[in-house]
């Protein structure tokens, strides 16, 4: 028995990866069973997977700086390509996000959905590819999962989406594929570079990371990888696929898209762009920080211009992810850990917002702000949950959003006051668009008779929201349970970049991007 | 700084938090007196625990010449690299004064609310929010570091939002709540920026202080020594100005005061507690808490005093023309907060806190009195429809009368002492200026004038409202009038610093004020300032009497002479309209414009659409090339041949 447990914990990561794949095939074969029954089975499966991922969290040793639960199986041995997986603090929480949101999305699926078996099975395929992307330690394997992820998402939007779903799905596919082409090119380049320098072929991400490349190639490779990630994030000006995809996607698709898929971009920066090409990252960090910080302002203004609630939240994602990118490229401990925490927070609060939008859409079949008004009277629970989620999204202290936002700002301000202030502009405009939207939907008196007949949330719907709202409070009050586990990963990423302590008058050049020695000695 | 560890002080915020959770759980249940009593009890318990902390503080032995602080280091809240922020509380004499105001006045207002809100269907929710507010306010004043203070700062803003739009089915109330929150967020943006710049400043000079108040203050001298003075001053100036922008959002100073008059949309006890006695003074508290910083920035002090004096006069002028009883009091609050900032700006931090405390008593008394008037008139707020109420609601009248006298600075009332100190410091303090003094005196004349106008219009003369209502006018129940009596007592006597004496109030903050030279004020200037202040106060009283009681002649003459000005005054100088014109509407239209131009047109249509069209064009060109028509192939061949021939010829000729 103890042996069984030992071998299970030894292979935990493989179990975690294969369970979703198995569930995908299993559920797809159950399509004819009818919505309610498939849903029960799917929920049970997703909860088992979530429990397994909790074991991953429990077993993760915060003291160890290396990859944990490491598993490597030879795959294409002639090319030295391995099926190798492992987690550090960063990927641990990305996996948890994916496994947490799947049961919630499954719970939110309506019984009347067409082809429920196929529909729900796709979320497991999606989960499989996401876990794979976040855990892959072989660059070819990573690329495979990264590309494979497009398939379930394309199908979810394209087959179960709204009126213009085909166009939106295509746009999503093409934008991402455009970025991926450059990444593939970059992967081939970097591996051949490695081979010529070290005499042996390797696709191992850790080996590739520990090797040094000259500054010029770093710069080119940095952009080849980063372009793919920028599309996925999405960073201004490559963001226009996101609102379309969100508007057309079914609720579950929107939730997964916002909560997990976008994080693949920021994850990519942290796993590839920065550790592999540290000098180029330092060199381009001001530009990236600017794009991120500008994205905050731009995304917030775009949100304010929207009349469709889903589009509004989609653009707010552009703003939030912009702040995350700015935090990442502050290359400081607080900025990077803030960004990782904010990646989790955004998953929770924006995921919750899309769920809430789905709930009201199912009742009213509209998402136009002007079609509502005064519905807090009929839906007190719904309006309370929406309010809490909105406040979490705009970073009210005490809730999760503040923690990430604060740490990001501390990081960005330590590099540049101007960019810090630009990033912090979201503090004001975020409140403007969220509170205006909230007021339009919930407050005032009921003016439309359709709204007078609205019913409050069912038990299932409350159940959907409960874990997310609970997490908003837990992370807001005690984020320690996250930061203790990501500490080593952050240290590794930011180790080359120290905060420069300058003496005397040099301190007063506060607006200068005071990067470290690494940039000054760029080969 | 002598620190003693005592986790006991955690109880102070804990009680109201529990109360808030309890009442929130019952929010959908039938409203009952249970919530009101629980909520009041919780605030009372935190009053008791803060009093106990006062005894612990004064009983603690501390080395001579050092300030004693009770601290409670609870747990690390935020941690990343070397950035560590604790969820830690502290309790010193400054927190003690603030806590006394918050918990004691808060308790009385809770009791009063039981009577005021008993008929409201959402009273459980009301008490939940009110307790939550007290919780956040306590966090604000007991936080040991800037970040935790910011938590309280935003938290009270949240509760203010929730309570202003408490009756949200009226769109105007909902809009007022949003306006308050957003205006405050503008201030918070500056506050946050200041926090980060301050952090960076210490860190880049090698001081690992984090955000801890005690460490920040202790290392400040060393910090100023570590930097060249010119640059140091620039940064400290910047930080202090940003902090003050934050403070002016919360404490409703020009130009961010606009939300406070609208905030009167909330229930009256809320106006008394949040928008008069406690939350709006948070900005003053913050400046005093960070007094060691402000003392080093002459520029910021000047800006603060100037803003304060401008606000004090401007708001008083607007208050003169308002006809809504709560709006008059709201503008009066803005004006009094201006006085507190004059004190801060003149370097008299102690006087600022002194006026903060006395103001908390008489202003909450006035608001609750107004609430009692509104209550007895079944919701009427227009003072032009009141009059002659002094015989009908004598209890309310007596206490309101005391409140008016206190705020006007008439002799021996609390407001007299605290305002006199401010005037004195603006006249002869370390950062005094003749202009500040003159304008502050003008503002105190105007205060007396508009407050007596209010008093006379509401309680004197004859009833001008609906005759049918007259018979129904009744005094409020004891649960509402008893708090009024208690507050009236403190409005009279808190000026004698009965309470603060025991805390050695005068030397309070001495450590913070070290950078400001001790004021050397002669007795003669003390007496002349006092004399002029009294003259101003009495002049206001007499003018109001002439205008509103003895005859209407003066008033109508003035009204005729300044008709245009009075119209502007009634419309609050069109500041709201101005903001709408220059900020709010442009923000929306710029957003929509950018969305249409950049997102839809440029990126989506030109770049993405252009790429698609480009591919389509290449596609059609390529498919044309494979059309299968022989003529096409032949002509292409001929063209190719021709080009090749020309190329060959060209090469051979060359």
JSON list of N, CA and C in Angstrom, two decimals, chain A residues 488-514:
[
{"chain": "A", "resi": 488, "resn": "UNK", "atom": "N", "xyz": [10.93, 30.84, -4.55]},
{"chain": "A", "resi": 488, "resn": "UNK", "atom": "CA", "xyz": [12.14, 30.37, -5.23]},
{"chain": "A", "resi": 488, "resn": "UNK", "atom": "C", "xyz": [12.10, 30.61, -6.73]},
{"chain": "A", "resi": 489, "resn": "UNK", "atom": "N", "xyz": [10.93, 30.42, -7.31]},
{"chain": "A", "resi": 489, "resn": "UNK", "atom": "CA", "xyz": [10.80, 30.65, -8.75]},
{"chain": "A", "resi": 489, "resn": "UNK", "atom": "C", "xyz": [11.10, 32.11, -9.07]},
{"chain": "A", "resi": 490, "resn": "UNK", "atom": "N", "xyz": [10.57, 33.00, -8.22]},
{"chain": "A", "resi": 490, "resn": "UNK", "atom": "CA", "xyz": [10.78, 34.43, -8.44]},
{"chain": "A", "resi": 490, "resn": "UNK", "atom": "C", "xyz": [12.26, 34.77, -8.29]},
{"chain": "A", "resi": 491, "resn": "UNK", "atom": "N", "xyz": [12.87, 34.18, -7.26]},
{"chain": "A", "resi": 491, "resn": "UNK", "atom": "CA", "xyz": [14.29, 34.45, -7.01]},
{"chain": "A", "resi": 491, "resn": "UNK", "atom": "C", "xyz": [15.10, 34.08, -8.24]},
{"chain": "A", "resi": 492, "resn": "UNK", "atom": "N", "xyz": [14.77, 32.95, -8.83]},
{"chain": "A", "resi": 492, "resn": "UNK", "atom": "CA", "xyz": [15.53, 32.48, -9.99]},
{"chain": "A", "resi": 492, "resn": "UNK", "atom": "C", "xyz": [15.39, 33.47, -11.15]},
{"chain": "A", "resi": 493, "resn": "UNK", "atom": "N", "xyz": [14.18, 33.95, -11.35]},
{"chain": "A", "resi": 493, "resn": "UNK", "atom": "CA", "xyz": [13.95, 34.84, -12.49]},
{"chain": "A", "resi": 493, "resn": "UNK", "atom": "C", "xyz": [14.64, 36.19, -12.28]},
{"chain": "A", "resi": 494, "resn": "UNK", "atom": "N", "xyz": [14.56, 36.69, -11.05]},
{"chain": "A", "resi": 494, "resn": "UNK", "atom": "CA", "xyz": [15.05, 38.06, -10.84]},
{"chain": "A", "resi": 494, "resn": "UNK", "atom": "C", "xyz": [16.50, 38.11, -10.35]},
{"chain": "A", "resi": 495, "resn": "UNK", "atom": "N", "xyz": [17.09, 36.93, -10.10]},
{"chain": "A", "resi": 495, "resn": "UNK", "atom": "CA", "xyz": [18.45, 36.93, -9.54]},
{"chain": "A", "resi": 495, "resn": "UNK", "atom": "C", "xyz": [19.44, 37.81, -10.32]},
{"chain": "A", "resi": 496, "resn": "UNK", "atom": "N", "xyz": [19.45, 37.78, -11.65]},
{"chain": "A", "resi": 496, "resn": "UNK", "atom": "CA", "xyz": [20.46, 38.59, -12.34]},
{"chain": "A", "resi": 496, "resn": "UNK", "atom": "C", "xyz": [20.22, 40.09, -12.23]},
{"chain": "A", "resi": 497, "resn": "UNK", "atom": "N", "xyz": [19.05, 40.46, -11.84]},
{"chain": "A", "resi": 497, "resn": "UNK", "atom": "CA", "xyz": [18.73, 41.90, -11.84]},
{"chain": "A", "resi": 497, "resn": "UNK", "atom": "C", "xyz": [18.64, 42.39, -10.41]},
{"chain": "A", "resi": 498, "resn": "UNK", "atom": "N", "xyz": [19.64, 43.11, -9.98]},
{"chain": "A", "resi": 498, "resn": "UNK", "atom": "CA", "xyz": [19.57, 43.61, -8.61]},
{"chain": "A", "resi": 498, "resn": "UNK", "atom": "C", "xyz": [19.13, 45.06, -8.63]},
{"chain": "A", "resi": 499, "resn": "UNK", "atom": "N", "xyz": [18.53, 45.44, -7.54]},
{"chain": "A", "resi": 499, "resn": "UNK", "atom": "CA", "xyz": [18.15, 46.85, -7.39]},
{"chain": "A", "resi": 499, "resn": "UNK", "atom": "C", "xyz": [19.43, 47.62, -7.14]},
{"chain": "A", "resi": 500, "resn": "UNK", "atom": "N", "xyz": [19.70, 48.59, -7.97]},
{"chain": "A", "resi": 500, "resn": "UNK", "atom": "CA", "xyz": [20.99, 49.28, -7.84]},
{"chain": "A", "resi": 500, "resn": "UNK", "atom": "C", "xyz": [20.91, 50.30, -6.73]},
{"chain": "A", "resi": 501, "resn": "UNK", "atom": "N", "xyz": [21.83, 50.18, -5.82]},
{"chain": "A", "resi": 501, "resn": "UNK", "atom": "CA", "xyz": [21.92, 51.19, -4.78]},
{"chain": "A", "resi": 501, "resn": "UNK", "atom": "C", "xyz": [22.98, 52.18, -5.21]},
{"chain": "A", "resi": 502, "resn": "UNK", "atom": "N", "xyz": [22.52, 53.35, -5.57]},
{"chain": "A", "resi": 502, "resn": "UNK", "atom": "CA", "xyz": [23.48, 54.34, -6.02]},
{"chain": "A", "resi": 502, "resn": "UNK", "atom": "C", "xyz": [23.79, 55.30, -4.89]},
{"chain": "A", "resi": 503, "resn": "UNK", "atom": "N", "xyz": [24.97, 55.83, -4.94]},
{"chain": "A", "resi": 503, "resn": "UNK", "atom": "CA", "xyz": [25.36, 56.72, -3.86]},
{"chain": "A", "resi": 503, "resn": "UNK", "atom": "C", "xyz": [25.21, 58.17, -4.29]},
{"chain": "A", "resi": 504, "resn": "UNK", "atom": "N", "xyz": [24.96, 59.01, -3.33]},
{"chain": "A", "resi": 504, "resn": "UNK", "atom": "CA", "xyz": [24.97, 60.46, -3.54]},
{"chain": "A", "resi": 504, "resn": "UNK", "atom": "C", "xyz": [23.96, 60.94, -4.55]},
{"chain": "A", "resi": 505, "resn": "UNK", "atom": "N", "xyz": [24.38, 61.85, -5.37]},
{"chain": "A", "resi": 505, "resn": "UNK", "atom": "CA", "xyz": [23.45, 62.59, -6.21]},
{"chain": "A", "resi": 505, "resn": "UNK", "atom": "C", "xyz": [22.81, 61.71, -7.29]},
{"chain": "A", "resi": 506, "resn": "UNK", "atom": "N", "xyz": [23.46, 60.59, -7.60]},
{"chain": "A", "resi": 506, "resn": "UNK", "atom": "CA", "xyz": [22.90, 59.75, -8.66]},
{"chain": "A", "resi": 506, "resn": "UNK", "atom": "C", "xyz": [21.48, 59.32, -8.33]},
{"chain": "A", "resi": 507, "resn": "UNK", "atom": "N", "xyz": [21.19, 59.29, -7.05]},
{"chain": "A", "resi": 507, "resn": "UNK", "atom": "CA", "xyz": [19.85, 58.89, -6.62]},
{"chain": "A", "resi": 507, "resn": "UNK", "atom": "C", "xyz": [18.75, 59.76, -7.19]},
{"chain": "A", "resi": 508, "resn": "UNK", "atom": "N", "xyz": [19.12, 60.94, -7.58]},
{"chain": "A", "resi": 508, "resn": "UNK", "atom": "CA", "xyz": [18.07, 61.87, -7.98]},
{"chain": "A", "resi": 508, "resn": "UNK", "atom": "C", "xyz": [17.66, 61.71, -9.42]},
{"chain": "A", "resi": 509, "resn": "UNK", "atom": "N", "xyz": [18.38, 60.87, -10.17]},
{"chain": "A", "resi": 509, "resn": "UNK", "atom": "CA", "xyz": [17.93, 60.61, -11.54]},
{"chain": "A", "resi": 509, "resn": "UNK", "atom": "C", "xyz": [16.81, 59.59, -11.48]},
{"chain": "A", "resi": 510, "resn": "UNK", "atom": "N", "xyz": [15.72, 60.02, -10.85]},
{"chain": "A", "resi": 510, "resn": "UNK", "atom": "CA", "xyz": [14.73, 58.99, -10.53]},
{"chain": "A", "resi": 510, "resn": "UNK", "atom": "C", "xyz": [13.97, 58.48, -11.73]},
{"chain": "A", "resi": 511, "resn": "UNK", "atom": "N", "xyz": [13.91, 59.26, -12.78]},
{"chain": "A", "resi": 511, "resn": "UNK", "atom": "CA", "xyz": [13.12, 58.79, -13.90]},
{"chain": "A", "resi": 511, "resn": "UNK", "atom": "C", "xyz": [13.90, 57.91, -14.86]},
{"chain": "A", "resi": 512, "resn": "UNK", "atom": "N", "xyz": [15.16, 57.75, -14.58]},
{"chain": "A", "resi": 512, "resn": "UNK", "atom": "CA", "xyz": [15.96, 56.94, -15.47]},
{"chain": "A", "resi": 512, "resn": "UNK", "atom": "C", "xyz": [15.72, 55.48, -15.15]},
{"chain": "A", "resi": 513, "resn": "UNK", "atom": "N", "xyz": [15.68, 54.67, -16.13]},
{"chain": "A", "resi": 513, "resn": "UNK", "atom": "CA", "xyz": [15.51, 53.25, -15.91]},
{"chain": "A", "resi": 513, "resn": "UNK", "atom": "C", "xyz": [16.84, 52.69, -15.41]},
{"chain": "A", "resi": 514, "resn": "UNK", "atom": "N", "xyz": [16.91, 52.57, -14.10]},
{"chain": "A", "resi": 514, "resn": "UNK", "atom": "CA", "xyz": [18.19, 52.23, -13.52]},
{"chain": "A", "resi": 514, "resn": "UNK", "atom": "C", "xyz": [18.44, 50.73, -13.55]}
]
